[in-house]
Short mmCIF file of C-alpha atoms in Angstrom, two decimals:
data_model
loop_
_atom_site.label_atom_id
_atom_site.label_comp_id
_atom_site.label_asym_id
_atom_site.label_seq_id
_atom_site.Cartn_x
_atom_site.Cartn_y
_atom_site.Cartn_z
CA MET Z 165 20.58 -5.65 70.16
CA HIS Z 166 19.58 -9.02 71.71
CA SER Z 167 18.79 -11.83 69.37
CA PRO Z 168 15.24 -13.24 69.15
CA GLN Z 169 16.46 -16.39 70.90
CA ASP Z 170 17.61 -14.41 73.97
CA GLN Z 171 14.33 -12.55 74.09
CA TYR Z 172 12.42 -15.80 73.68
CA LYS Z 173 14.19 -17.41 76.71
CA LYS Z 174 13.56 -14.36 78.89
CA MET Z 175 9.87 -14.14 77.99
CA PHE Z 176 9.44 -17.92 78.45
CA ARG Z 177 10.70 -17.65 82.05
CA MET Z 178 8.30 -14.74 82.71
CA ASN Z 179 5.41 -16.69 81.20
CA LYS Z 180 6.17 -19.74 83.43
CA ILE Z 181 6.13 -17.60 86.61
CA PHE Z 182 2.88 -15.99 85.49
CA LEU Z 183 1.20 -19.36 84.90
CA ARG Z 184 2.09 -20.56 88.40
CA PHE Z 185 0.54 -17.41 89.84
CA MET Z 186 -2.66 -17.94 87.86
CA GLU Z 187 -2.97 -21.52 89.05
CA ARG Z 188 -3.07 -20.27 92.68
CA GLU Z 189 -5.76 -17.72 91.79
CA GLY Z 190 -8.22 -20.29 90.42
CA MET Z 191 -10.18 -21.12 87.23
CA GLN Z 192 -11.64 -17.64 86.77
CA ARG Z 193 -8.35 -16.68 85.36
CA LEU Z 194 -8.43 -19.46 82.73
CA ILE Z 195 -9.28 -17.24 79.79
CA LEU Z 196 -6.62 -14.68 80.63
CA THR Z 197 -4.17 -17.55 81.10
CA SER Z 198 -4.77 -18.78 77.52
CA VAL Z 199 -4.30 -15.32 76.06
CA PHE Z 200 -1.07 -14.66 77.90
CA ALA Z 201 0.21 -18.12 77.00
CA VAL Z 202 -0.03 -17.36 73.26
CA LEU Z 203 1.02 -13.72 73.37
CA PRO Z 204 4.78 -14.28 73.86
CA PHE Z 205 4.99 -16.47 70.77
CA LEU Z 206 3.33 -13.79 68.64
CA LEU Z 207 5.75 -11.15 69.95
CA VAL Z 208 8.74 -13.36 69.25
CA ALA Z 209 7.60 -13.97 65.66
CA ALA Z 210 7.24 -10.22 65.09
CA LEU Z 211 10.70 -9.52 66.52
CA ASP Z 212 12.21 -12.25 64.35
CA THR Z 213 10.74 -10.73 61.17
CA SER Z 214 11.98 -7.26 62.14
CA TYR Z 215 15.45 -8.63 62.78
CA LYS Z 216 15.64 -10.34 59.39
CA GLU Z 217 14.53 -7.22 57.51
CA THR Z 218 17.13 -5.13 59.35
CA GLN Z 219 19.89 -7.59 58.56
CA GLY Z 220 18.75 -7.91 54.89
CA SER Z 221 18.77 -4.15 54.44
CA SER Z 222 22.29 -3.83 55.73
CA ARG Z 223 23.44 -6.73 53.53
CA TYR Z 224 21.92 -5.59 50.12
CA SER Z 225 21.52 -1.84 50.23
CA SER Z 226 25.13 -1.07 49.30
CA GLY Z 227 24.80 -3.07 46.06
CA ARG Z 228 21.62 -1.37 44.80
CA SER Z 229 21.72 1.40 42.28
CA SER Z 230 19.69 4.46 43.18
CA GLY Z 231 18.56 4.68 39.57
CA ILE Z 232 16.78 1.33 39.60
CA SER Z 233 13.19 1.21 40.74
CA SER Z 234 12.21 -1.46 43.26
CA THR Z 235 8.86 -1.77 41.50
CA TYR Z 236 9.85 -2.08 37.80
CA ASP Z 237 12.71 -3.67 35.88
CA SER Z 238 15.52 -1.22 35.27
CA GLY Z 239 16.12 0.67 32.06
CA ILE Z 240 12.66 0.12 30.55
CA GLY Z 241 9.85 2.66 30.39
CA SER Z 242 6.52 1.86 31.97
CA ASN Z 243 2.94 2.17 30.84
CA THR Z 244 0.07 1.89 33.38
CA GLY Z 245 1.82 -0.58 35.65
CA ARG Z 246 3.59 -2.54 32.84
CA ASN Z 247 6.65 -1.55 30.90
CA VAL Z 248 6.61 -1.51 27.13
CA PHE Z 249 8.00 -5.05 26.87
CA GLY Z 250 5.40 -6.47 29.29
CA SER Z 251 7.63 -7.06 32.37
CA ARG Z 252 5.64 -7.82 35.47
CA ARG Z 253 5.56 -5.74 38.67
CA THR Z 254 7.84 -7.14 41.40
CA SER Z 255 7.60 -6.56 45.16
CA SER Z 256 11.08 -7.80 46.14
CA THR Z 257 14.38 -5.99 46.00
CA ARG Z 258 17.18 -7.53 43.94
CA SER Z 259 20.78 -6.86 43.06
CA ASP Z 260 21.76 -5.24 39.76
CA SER Z 261 23.08 -8.54 38.43
CA ASP Z 262 19.82 -10.32 39.32
CA LYS Z 263 17.75 -7.60 37.70
CA ASN Z 264 19.87 -7.42 34.56
CA ALA Z 265 19.80 -11.20 34.15
CA THR Z 266 16.02 -11.30 34.55
CA THR Z 267 15.52 -8.35 32.17
CA LYS Z 268 17.79 -9.95 29.58
CA ASN Z 269 15.93 -13.26 29.78
CA GLU Z 270 12.57 -11.53 29.48
CA ASN Z 271 13.76 -9.49 26.50
CA VAL Z 272 15.06 -12.62 24.78
CA ARG Z 273 11.76 -14.42 25.39
CA ASN Z 274 9.78 -11.43 24.09
CA ARG Z 275 12.05 -11.09 21.06
CA ASP Z 276 11.65 -14.79 20.26
CA LYS Z 277 7.88 -14.52 20.60
CA THR Z 278 7.88 -11.54 18.22
CA ARG Z 279 10.02 -13.41 15.71
CA GLU Z 280 7.78 -16.44 15.90
CA LYS Z 281 4.79 -14.23 15.23
CA THR Z 282 6.19 -12.20 12.35
CA SER Z 283 9.09 -14.19 10.91
CA ASN Z 284 9.07 -15.18 7.25
CA GLN Z 285 12.31 -17.14 7.57
CA PRO Z 286 12.03 -20.77 6.48
CA GLY Z 287 12.16 -23.10 9.46
CA ALA Z 288 11.20 -20.44 12.03
CA LYS Z 289 8.37 -21.39 14.32
CA GLY Z 290 5.30 -19.61 13.04
CA ALA Z 291 6.95 -18.84 9.70
CA LYS Z 292 4.65 -17.97 6.83
CA ALA Z 293 5.34 -18.75 3.19
CA ALA Z 294 5.81 -15.83 0.82
CA PRO Z 295 2.62 -14.88 -1.01
CA LYS Z 296 2.17 -16.38 -4.45
CA GLU Z 297 2.97 -13.16 -6.29
CA GLU Z 298 6.19 -12.53 -4.37
CA LYS Z 299 9.57 -14.08 -4.98
CA THR Z 300 11.84 -14.72 -2.02
CA LEU Z 301 15.49 -14.93 -2.99
CA LYS Z 302 17.98 -16.08 -0.38
CA GLY Z 303 21.20 -17.95 0.19
CA LYS Z 304 24.08 -19.03 -1.98
CA LYS Z 305 22.94 -22.61 -1.34
CA PRO Z 306 19.18 -22.28 -1.62
CA PRO Z 307 16.68 -25.07 -1.12
CA ALA Z 308 15.70 -26.99 -4.21
CA LYS Z 309 13.35 -25.03 -6.39
CA LYS Z 310 11.06 -26.13 -9.17
CA SER Z 311 12.98 -25.57 -12.38
CA ALA Z 312 11.73 -24.67 -15.82
CA THR Z 313 12.23 -28.28 -16.87
CA GLY Z 314 9.75 -29.50 -14.29
CA SER Z 315 12.35 -32.01 -13.08
CA GLY Z 316 12.82 -30.34 -9.70
CA GLN Z 317 16.47 -29.51 -10.35
CA ALA Z 318 17.66 -26.61 -8.18
CA ARG Z 319 18.75 -23.30 -9.62
CA PRO Z 320 21.09 -20.80 -7.91
CA SER Z 321 19.77 -17.72 -6.17
CA THR Z 322 21.17 -14.61 -4.51
CA THR Z 323 22.64 -14.07 -1.05
CA VAL Z 324 20.21 -11.45 0.21
CA GLU Z 325 16.52 -11.94 0.89
CA PHE Z 326 14.12 -9.48 -0.62
CA LYS Z 327 10.67 -9.38 -2.12
CA ILE Z 328 9.82 -8.82 -5.75
CA ARG Z 329 6.19 -7.90 -6.27
CA PRO Z 330 5.24 -8.31 -9.93
CA SER Z 331 2.96 -5.53 -11.09
CA PRO Z 332 0.87 -6.57 -14.08
CA SER Z 333 -0.56 -3.06 -14.26
CA ALA Z 334 0.93 0.25 -13.22
CA ASN Z 335 0.33 3.92 -13.90
CA ILE Z 336 3.38 5.62 -15.37
CA LEU Z 337 4.37 9.08 -16.58
CA ALA Z 338 7.20 8.60 -19.04
CA VAL Z 339 9.45 10.55 -21.38
CA GLU Z 340 10.14 8.71 -24.65
CA THR Z 341 11.12 9.34 -28.22
CA SER Z 342 8.38 10.12 -30.72
CA ASP Z 343 9.52 7.44 -33.18
CA LEU Z 344 7.19 4.91 -34.73
CA VAL Z 345 8.35 2.52 -32.02
CA PRO Z 346 9.23 4.82 -29.10
CA THR Z 347 12.10 4.13 -26.69
CA MET Z 348 13.42 5.82 -23.57
CA HIS Z 349 16.89 6.11 -25.09
CA ALA Z 350 17.88 8.06 -28.19
CA THR Z 351 21.06 8.78 -30.11
CA VAL Z 352 21.38 11.88 -32.30
CA GLU Z 353 24.18 13.80 -33.96
CA MET Z 354 25.14 17.12 -32.44
CA GLY Z 355 23.28 20.04 -34.00
CA GLN Z 356 20.38 17.86 -35.13
CA PRO Z 357 16.94 18.19 -33.52
CA VAL Z 358 15.40 15.43 -31.44
CA VAL Z 359 11.76 15.15 -30.40
CA THR Z 360 10.59 13.55 -27.17
CA ARG Z 361 7.10 13.24 -25.78
CA VAL Z 362 5.55 12.91 -22.34
CA VAL Z 363 2.99 10.11 -22.12
CA PHE Z 364 0.70 8.67 -19.46
CA ARG Z 365 0.26 4.90 -19.41
CA ASN Z 366 -2.89 4.19 -17.43
CA GLY Z 367 -2.33 0.55 -16.53
CA GLN Z 368 -4.97 0.63 -13.80
CA GLN Z 369 -7.54 2.16 -16.18
CA ALA Z 370 -8.35 4.81 -13.60
CA LYS Z 371 -10.15 8.03 -14.36
CA PHE Z 372 -8.11 11.25 -14.12
CA ASP Z 373 -8.86 14.95 -14.48
CA ALA Z 374 -5.56 16.83 -14.11
CA VAL Z 375 -1.83 16.54 -14.76
CA GLU Z 376 0.99 18.42 -13.06
CA LEU Z 377 4.62 17.74 -13.86
CA ALA Z 378 8.11 19.19 -13.87
CA LEU Z 379 11.00 18.13 -16.11
CA ARG Z 380 14.68 18.79 -15.64
CA PHE Z 381 17.30 18.87 -18.40
CA ASP Z 382 20.91 19.98 -18.75
CA PRO Z 383 21.10 23.28 -20.67
CA LYS Z 384 24.74 22.55 -21.58
CA TYR Z 385 23.59 19.80 -23.92
CA LEU Z 386 19.95 20.50 -24.75
CA GLN Z 387 18.12 23.63 -25.81
CA LEU Z 388 14.33 23.60 -25.76
CA GLU Z 389 12.86 24.81 -29.05
CA GLY Z 390 9.15 24.27 -28.47
CA ILE Z 391 6.30 22.42 -26.70
CA ASP Z 392 3.26 21.06 -28.55
CA ASP Z 393 0.21 19.88 -26.58
CA SER Z 394 -2.28 20.19 -29.46
CA SER Z 395 -3.26 16.52 -29.03
CA ILE Z 396 -5.11 17.31 -25.76
CA ALA Z 397 -5.79 21.06 -26.08
CA SER Z 398 -9.41 20.64 -27.14
CA SER Z 399 -10.25 18.54 -24.06
CA LEU Z 400 -8.87 21.00 -21.49
CA SER Z 401 -11.06 23.23 -19.33
CA GLU Z 402 -8.60 26.07 -20.01
CA PRO Z 403 -5.27 26.40 -21.82
CA ALA Z 404 -2.46 24.50 -20.13
CA LYS Z 405 0.22 26.46 -18.29
CA ALA Z 406 3.84 25.87 -19.26
CA GLU Z 407 6.69 27.67 -17.50
CA ILE Z 408 10.22 27.33 -18.85
CA ASP Z 409 13.49 28.23 -17.14
CA SER Z 410 16.08 27.64 -19.85
CA SER Z 411 19.06 28.79 -17.79
CA HIS Z 412 18.38 26.25 -15.04
CA GLY Z 413 16.91 23.57 -17.31
CA LEU Z 414 13.39 23.33 -15.89
CA ILE Z 415 9.94 22.87 -17.47
CA VAL Z 416 6.77 23.08 -15.35
CA TYR Z 417 3.51 22.02 -17.00
CA LYS Z 418 -0.06 21.98 -15.61
CA ALA Z 419 -3.27 20.98 -17.37
CA ARG Z 420 -6.84 20.30 -16.21
CA PHE Z 421 -9.37 18.42 -18.33
CA ALA Z 422 -12.93 19.64 -18.81
CA ALA Z 423 -14.22 16.15 -17.99
CA PRO Z 424 -12.55 13.10 -16.40
CA ARG Z 425 -10.72 10.81 -18.84
CA LYS Z 426 -9.90 7.13 -18.72
CA ASP Z 427 -7.46 6.63 -21.60
CA ASP Z 428 -5.20 3.58 -21.43
CA PHE Z 429 -2.50 5.64 -23.16
CA LEU Z 430 -2.34 9.38 -23.68
CA VAL Z 431 0.29 11.63 -25.27
CA LEU Z 432 0.30 14.81 -23.17
CA PHE Z 433 2.75 16.90 -25.19
CA LYS Z 434 5.84 16.80 -27.39
CA ILE Z 435 9.11 18.67 -26.89
CA GLN Z 436 11.58 19.52 -29.64
CA TRP Z 437 15.20 19.88 -28.55
CA LYS Z 438 18.31 21.21 -30.20
CA THR Z 439 21.47 19.30 -29.33
CA LEU Z 440 24.37 21.54 -28.33
CA ALA Z 441 27.38 19.41 -27.38
CA PRO Z 442 28.48 15.77 -27.54
CA THR Z 443 27.92 13.55 -24.51
CA GLU Z 444 27.61 9.89 -23.73
CA HIS Z 445 24.21 10.60 -22.20
CA THR Z 446 22.12 13.46 -20.86
CA ALA Z 447 18.87 12.94 -19.01
CA VAL Z 448 15.42 14.43 -19.40
CA GLU Z 449 13.91 13.43 -16.08
CA PHE Z 450 11.01 14.25 -13.82
CA VAL Z 451 11.25 16.43 -10.75
CA ASN Z 452 8.86 15.56 -7.94
CA THR Z 453 9.09 17.88 -4.96
CA GLU Z 454 6.58 19.78 -2.87
CA LYS Z 455 7.28 22.90 -4.94
CA PHE Z 456 7.43 21.11 -8.30
CA PRO Z 457 5.22 17.98 -8.16
CA SER Z 458 4.85 15.43 -10.95
CA ARG Z 459 1.56 13.56 -10.72
CA VAL Z 460 -1.65 12.54 -12.45
CA LEU Z 461 -4.71 13.41 -10.38
CA ASP Z 462 -8.21 12.15 -9.80
CA GLY Z 463 -9.40 15.00 -7.62
CA THR Z 464 -6.66 15.10 -4.97
CA LYS Z 465 -5.59 11.47 -5.38
CA ASN Z 466 -2.25 10.85 -7.10
CA LEU Z 467 -2.67 7.91 -9.50
CA LEU Z 468 1.07 7.24 -9.77
CA THR Z 469 1.33 5.80 -6.26
CA VAL Z 470 0.93 2.08 -5.61
CA VAL Z 471 -2.61 0.84 -5.11
CA ALA Z 472 -2.89 -2.00 -2.60
CA SER Z 473 -4.13 -5.32 -3.93
CA PRO Z 474 -7.42 -6.70 -2.60
CA GLU Z 475 -5.48 -9.33 -0.62
CA ALA Z 476 -3.24 -6.76 1.08
CA THR Z 477 -3.60 -6.28 4.82
CA GLU Z 478 -3.66 -2.93 6.56
CA ASP Z 479 -0.02 -3.44 7.60
CA ASP Z 480 0.97 -4.27 4.00
CA THR Z 481 -0.72 -1.09 2.77
CA GLU Z 482 1.04 1.07 5.35
CA GLU Z 483 4.38 -0.54 4.52
CA SER Z 484 3.94 -0.02 0.76
CA GLN Z 485 3.07 3.62 1.31
CA MET Z 486 6.17 4.11 3.45
CA ASP Z 487 8.37 2.48 0.80
CA GLN Z 488 7.11 4.64 -2.07
CA SER Z 489 9.73 7.09 -3.26
CA SER Z 490 9.30 10.46 -4.92
CA ARG Z 491 10.16 8.80 -8.26
CA MET Z 492 7.33 6.28 -8.10
CA GLY Z 493 5.66 5.96 -11.51
CA LEU Z 494 8.07 8.40 -13.21
CA LEU Z 495 10.39 7.31 -16.02
CA GLY Z 496 12.75 9.75 -17.71
CA ALA Z 497 14.74 9.40 -20.94
CA ASP Z 498 18.43 9.43 -21.87
CA ILE Z 499 19.81 11.09 -24.97
CA ALA Z 500 23.27 10.37 -26.36
CA ILE Z 501 24.66 13.16 -28.52
CA ALA Z 502 27.28 12.08 -31.04
CA PRO Z 503 29.89 14.55 -32.27
CA THR Z 504 30.05 15.48 -35.92
CA ALA Z 505 32.79 13.80 -37.94
CA GLU Z 506 34.89 16.97 -37.89
CA LEU Z 507 34.52 17.42 -34.13
CA LEU Z 508 35.33 13.76 -33.52
CA GLU Z 509 38.65 14.13 -35.34
CA GLN Z 510 39.38 17.30 -33.39
CA MET Z 511 38.66 15.51 -30.12
CA ARG Z 512 40.99 12.68 -31.13
CA ASP Z 513 43.73 15.21 -31.85
CA GLU Z 514 43.19 16.74 -28.40
CA GLU Z 515 43.33 13.29 -26.80
CA THR Z 516 39.88 13.76 -25.30
CA PRO Z 517 38.45 10.55 -23.74
CA LEU Z 518 36.10 9.14 -26.37
CA THR Z 519 34.80 5.81 -25.04
CA GLY Z 520 31.13 6.72 -24.65
CA ILE Z 521 31.08 9.58 -27.15
CA GLU Z 522 32.74 7.55 -29.90
CA LEU Z 523 30.25 4.76 -29.30
CA ALA Z 524 27.44 7.30 -29.64
CA ARG Z 525 28.97 8.40 -32.95
CA LYS Z 526 29.18 4.81 -34.21
CA ILE Z 527 25.59 4.26 -33.15
CA ALA Z 528 24.52 7.42 -34.98
CA GLU Z 529 26.36 6.17 -38.08
CA GLY Z 530 24.96 2.64 -37.70
CA SER Z 531 28.44 1.14 -37.55
CA ALA Z 532 28.53 -0.11 -33.94
CA GLU Z 533 29.01 -3.87 -33.61
CA GLY Z 534 27.60 -5.73 -30.62
CA GLY Z 535 28.02 -9.32 -31.75
CA ILE Z 536 25.15 -10.62 -29.59
CA LYS Z 537 23.58 -13.90 -30.74
CA LEU Z 538 20.11 -15.28 -29.98
CA ALA Z 539 18.85 -18.85 -30.37
CA LEU Z 540 15.58 -20.71 -29.87
CA GLN Z 541 16.53 -24.02 -28.22
CA PRO Z 542 13.76 -26.60 -27.67
CA ARG Z 543 14.29 -29.10 -24.83
CA THR Z 544 13.02 -31.76 -27.23
CA ARG Z 545 12.49 -31.71 -30.99
CA THR Z 546 9.92 -34.49 -31.25
CA VAL Z 547 6.61 -34.47 -29.39
CA LYS Z 548 3.13 -35.98 -29.69
CA VAL Z 549 -0.20 -34.22 -29.95
CA GLY Z 550 -1.26 -33.26 -26.44
CA ASP Z 551 2.31 -33.01 -25.14
CA THR Z 552 3.71 -29.82 -23.62
CA PHE Z 553 7.35 -28.87 -24.14
CA LEU Z 554 9.71 -25.97 -23.41
CA VAL Z 555 11.71 -23.75 -25.74
CA ASP Z 556 14.49 -21.60 -24.24
CA VAL Z 557 15.48 -18.24 -25.71
CA VAL Z 558 19.24 -18.17 -25.06
CA TYR Z 559 21.83 -15.52 -25.81
CA GLU Z 560 25.56 -15.15 -26.26
CA ASN Z 561 27.36 -11.90 -25.50
CA PRO Z 562 30.98 -12.66 -26.46
CA ASN Z 563 32.06 -9.00 -26.34
CA ARG Z 564 30.34 -8.36 -22.96
CA VAL Z 565 28.69 -5.27 -24.40
CA GLU Z 566 26.49 -3.00 -22.31
CA ILE Z 567 22.77 -2.96 -23.07
CA ASP Z 568 19.72 -1.10 -21.81
CA SER Z 569 16.76 -2.87 -23.45
CA VAL Z 570 15.59 -6.26 -24.73
CA LYS Z 571 12.79 -6.76 -27.24
CA LEU Z 572 11.76 -10.15 -28.64
CA SER Z 573 9.13 -11.18 -31.14
CA VAL Z 574 8.67 -14.92 -31.74
CA ARG Z 575 6.27 -16.40 -34.29
CA PHE Z 576 4.72 -19.88 -34.39
CA ASP Z 577 1.91 -21.67 -36.25
CA PRO Z 578 -1.22 -21.41 -34.05
CA ARG Z 579 -2.85 -24.27 -35.98
CA VAL Z 580 -0.44 -26.81 -34.48
CA LEU Z 581 1.03 -25.02 -31.44
CA GLN Z 582 -0.43 -23.02 -28.55
CA VAL Z 583 1.45 -21.19 -25.78
CA VAL Z 584 0.65 -22.37 -22.25
CA ASP Z 585 0.71 -19.77 -19.49
CA TYR Z 586 3.92 -20.18 -17.47
CA ASP Z 587 4.53 -17.29 -15.06
CA GLU Z 588 5.73 -18.53 -11.67
CA ASN Z 589 7.70 -15.64 -10.04
CA ASN Z 590 7.57 -13.69 -13.31
CA TRP Z 591 8.05 -9.94 -13.64
CA ILE Z 592 4.67 -9.86 -15.41
CA THR Z 593 1.87 -12.30 -14.67
CA LYS Z 594 -1.08 -10.79 -16.51
CA GLY Z 595 -2.39 -12.73 -19.51
CA ILE Z 596 -0.61 -15.67 -21.13
CA ASN Z 597 3.12 -15.33 -20.41
CA ALA Z 598 6.48 -16.81 -21.25
CA PHE Z 599 8.60 -17.69 -18.22
CA ASP Z 600 11.43 -15.50 -16.85
CA GLY Z 601 11.13 -16.20 -13.11
CA ASP Z 602 14.45 -18.08 -12.84
CA TYR Z 603 16.50 -15.48 -14.68
CA HIS Z 604 16.01 -12.33 -12.59
CA GLU Z 605 19.37 -12.58 -10.85
CA GLU Z 606 21.39 -12.33 -14.08
CA LEU Z 607 18.90 -10.00 -15.77
CA PRO Z 608 17.51 -7.67 -13.06
CA PHE Z 609 15.34 -5.53 -15.35
CA ASP Z 610 13.97 -2.26 -13.94
CA PHE Z 611 11.34 -1.72 -16.65
CA HIS Z 612 8.83 -4.53 -17.23
CA ILE Z 613 7.02 -3.52 -20.38
CA ARG Z 614 5.57 -6.58 -22.10
CA ASP Z 615 5.35 -10.36 -21.72
CA VAL Z 616 2.37 -11.75 -23.59
CA ALA Z 617 1.45 -14.52 -26.03
CA TYR Z 618 -1.29 -14.23 -28.65
CA ASN Z 619 -2.44 -17.75 -29.50
CA SER Z 620 -4.89 -16.54 -32.11
CA THR Z 621 -2.16 -15.02 -34.28
CA GLY Z 622 0.82 -17.13 -33.21
CA LEU Z 623 2.95 -14.39 -31.64
CA VAL Z 624 4.98 -14.02 -28.43
CA LEU Z 625 6.09 -10.50 -27.46
CA TYR Z 626 8.61 -9.78 -24.71
CA GLN Z 627 10.10 -6.39 -23.83
CA MET Z 628 12.16 -5.38 -20.78
CA GLY Z 629 14.63 -2.61 -19.97
CA PHE Z 630 17.28 -1.33 -17.58
CA SER Z 631 17.28 2.18 -16.11
CA GLY Z 632 20.96 2.50 -17.05
CA LYS Z 633 23.51 0.69 -19.16
CA THR Z 634 24.12 -2.83 -17.85
CA VAL Z 635 26.66 -5.50 -18.74
CA ILE Z 636 24.90 -8.85 -19.05
CA PRO Z 637 26.77 -12.19 -18.74
CA GLN Z 638 28.53 -13.71 -21.73
CA GLN Z 639 25.78 -16.29 -22.07
CA GLY Z 640 22.48 -17.15 -20.47
CA THR Z 641 18.74 -17.57 -20.89
CA LEU Z 642 16.34 -14.68 -21.48
CA LEU Z 643 13.08 -16.58 -21.12
CA THR Z 644 11.39 -19.95 -21.64
CA ILE Z 645 8.24 -20.49 -23.70
CA LYS Z 646 5.93 -23.38 -22.85
CA PHE Z 647 4.07 -24.83 -25.86
CA GLU Z 648 1.35 -27.44 -26.25
CA ALA Z 649 1.17 -29.48 -29.44
CA VAL Z 650 -2.46 -29.42 -30.64
CA ALA Z 651 -2.17 -30.97 -34.13
CA PRO Z 652 0.32 -33.22 -35.94
CA ALA Z 653 2.99 -31.72 -38.21
CA ASP Z 654 6.04 -33.18 -39.91
CA SER Z 655 7.88 -29.95 -39.13
CA THR Z 656 6.58 -26.73 -37.64
CA ARG Z 657 8.85 -23.72 -37.26
CA ILE Z 658 9.34 -21.37 -34.34
CA ASP Z 659 11.11 -18.23 -35.59
CA PHE Z 660 12.34 -14.87 -34.43
CA ASP Z 661 10.39 -12.08 -36.10
CA PHE Z 662 13.09 -9.84 -37.54
CA ASP Z 663 13.27 -7.11 -40.16
CA ASP Z 664 16.53 -5.15 -40.23
CA THR Z 665 15.04 -2.58 -42.61
CA GLN Z 666 12.78 -1.21 -39.88
CA LYS Z 667 14.02 1.66 -37.74
CA SER Z 668 13.02 -0.32 -34.65
CA PRO Z 669 13.12 -4.05 -35.51
CA PRO Z 670 10.73 -6.33 -33.59
CA THR Z 671 13.63 -8.37 -32.18
CA SER Z 672 16.56 -6.43 -30.76
CA ILE Z 673 18.96 -6.15 -27.85
CA SER Z 674 19.90 -2.50 -27.73
CA PHE Z 675 21.93 0.26 -26.16
CA LEU Z 676 20.87 3.87 -26.67
CA GLY Z 677 18.33 2.65 -29.20
CA PHE Z 678 20.91 0.85 -31.35
CA ASN Z 679 20.51 -2.87 -32.06
CA LEU Z 680 23.55 -4.84 -30.91
CA ILE Z 681 22.53 -8.22 -32.37
CA GLY Z 682 25.19 -9.47 -34.79
CA ILE Z 683 26.86 -6.91 -37.02
CA PRO Z 684 25.31 -4.15 -39.15
CA GLY Z 685 24.07 -5.45 -42.49
CA ASP Z 686 24.06 -9.09 -41.40
CA ARG Z 687 22.10 -9.32 -38.16
CA GLN Z 688 19.85 -12.12 -39.41
CA SER Z 689 22.76 -14.59 -39.25
CA ALA Z 690 23.02 -14.00 -35.47
CA LEU Z 691 19.50 -15.39 -34.95
CA GLN Z 692 18.95 -19.16 -34.75
CA ASN Z 693 15.41 -20.51 -35.18
CA CYS Z 694 14.12 -24.05 -34.60
CA ALA Z 695 11.67 -26.67 -35.91
CA ILE Z 696 9.55 -29.26 -34.07
CA HIS Z 697 8.15 -32.60 -35.26
CA ILE Z 698 4.67 -33.35 -33.89
CA ALA Z 699 3.54 -36.97 -34.13
CA PRO Z 700 -0.16 -37.94 -34.04
CA HIS Z 701 -1.62 -38.90 -30.69
CA GLU Z 702 -1.60 -42.68 -30.25
#
């Protein structure tokens, strides 16, 4: 094939001969002369373009993959002319390396734009601060955080980032003991009966009209002797239905109320068990499946699921619904069954492992020793009227014993002291609270039961729990109480409320319902109180 230059020279010679001929023919041929003068240049331009396309095709076609579209970027699905990542339509053909490089760059840019839009990482462009009622924990070397002292001193935090959403109110179905002060853990000697109850705690104060639940237990250790729902029987539209499968350890219970109720707290029924064999723990827990649901209903709405806060966005609501597990709002109980004295000796003779079972026996006898100490430590012991000051509740756990619950009761004179609300990043933020926001890493409680101060009566109550036995550090801080001095006093006391004669003392750190503060018979000596001098305002 001749090159465009060769064709151009040939056509130029023909055009020159033609022009000479037209000159001899006269001016009438002027218009035709102009047309034929331009025509060769147009033809040459067309031939040149055709030549380049032919050469380009032969040069690039061997490097193109047949699976890559010449219209869209490779490897990405399309949607009405644009792929899902927003790549633009292209009219040129490119090599695989060119396409892959462009696609990679576009993906990186799109990823960065997405991160900028949604990132919550500090320092990221477009980053958003965590909402007030969420705690973001990150990094072994975290940025300085406001400490309980108010001095700005940093406190350590964890490596992983996650959100903790304090829930001041929640709806819960729970199994607990029927003691004067119920717990979710009980210890009983083998052969003795134990009574548990199923309760509904209506933290959201919602109305409800029906309850459906299923409980599972281990028939090797527990034998059901009876169910008593007389406390609600008169308010039901018809007698409740209870189905019991003793061989498989299953209880299914359904009840519908004649009229909607709105109780803050309701005992649904009690269960009496016979204990059959010693064990460190056996669970009475809820089942929640499609066949055996556990729920409290308002019509068809399950009240145990999380209700979005008024500030929550549609995306937040969808995310919270996705994160909800089948155990949401359901708390079971653990029962430790101690062997009789005779069986314990027999088990020792047979060299049976006794660690947990022997502890259960000592707890049942009241002879277990935890050795935990508690102290009220003020940051200052002298203040003036109008001053605020902090008192830490600290603990020592020299034996590194396992615990499952913490309960504190602290008394003060409301005539001279008032508790100031201090709840930044707290588990519980409703009402007037003591502060525990800096101590979640060492004490990651699962159950957040109570954190409230009553300034009218001079009482601080704090109660938290773990879902299983947990070893806490040898020393640390449980919480910090912020006081304001409102009247002068030479000495005003802040004391733990403690009475070892009660079955469930108001101040205790427990495992399986047994108080591990100090030693049996002398627990008071393991509690250290404090006194504050309040000078008149100058």
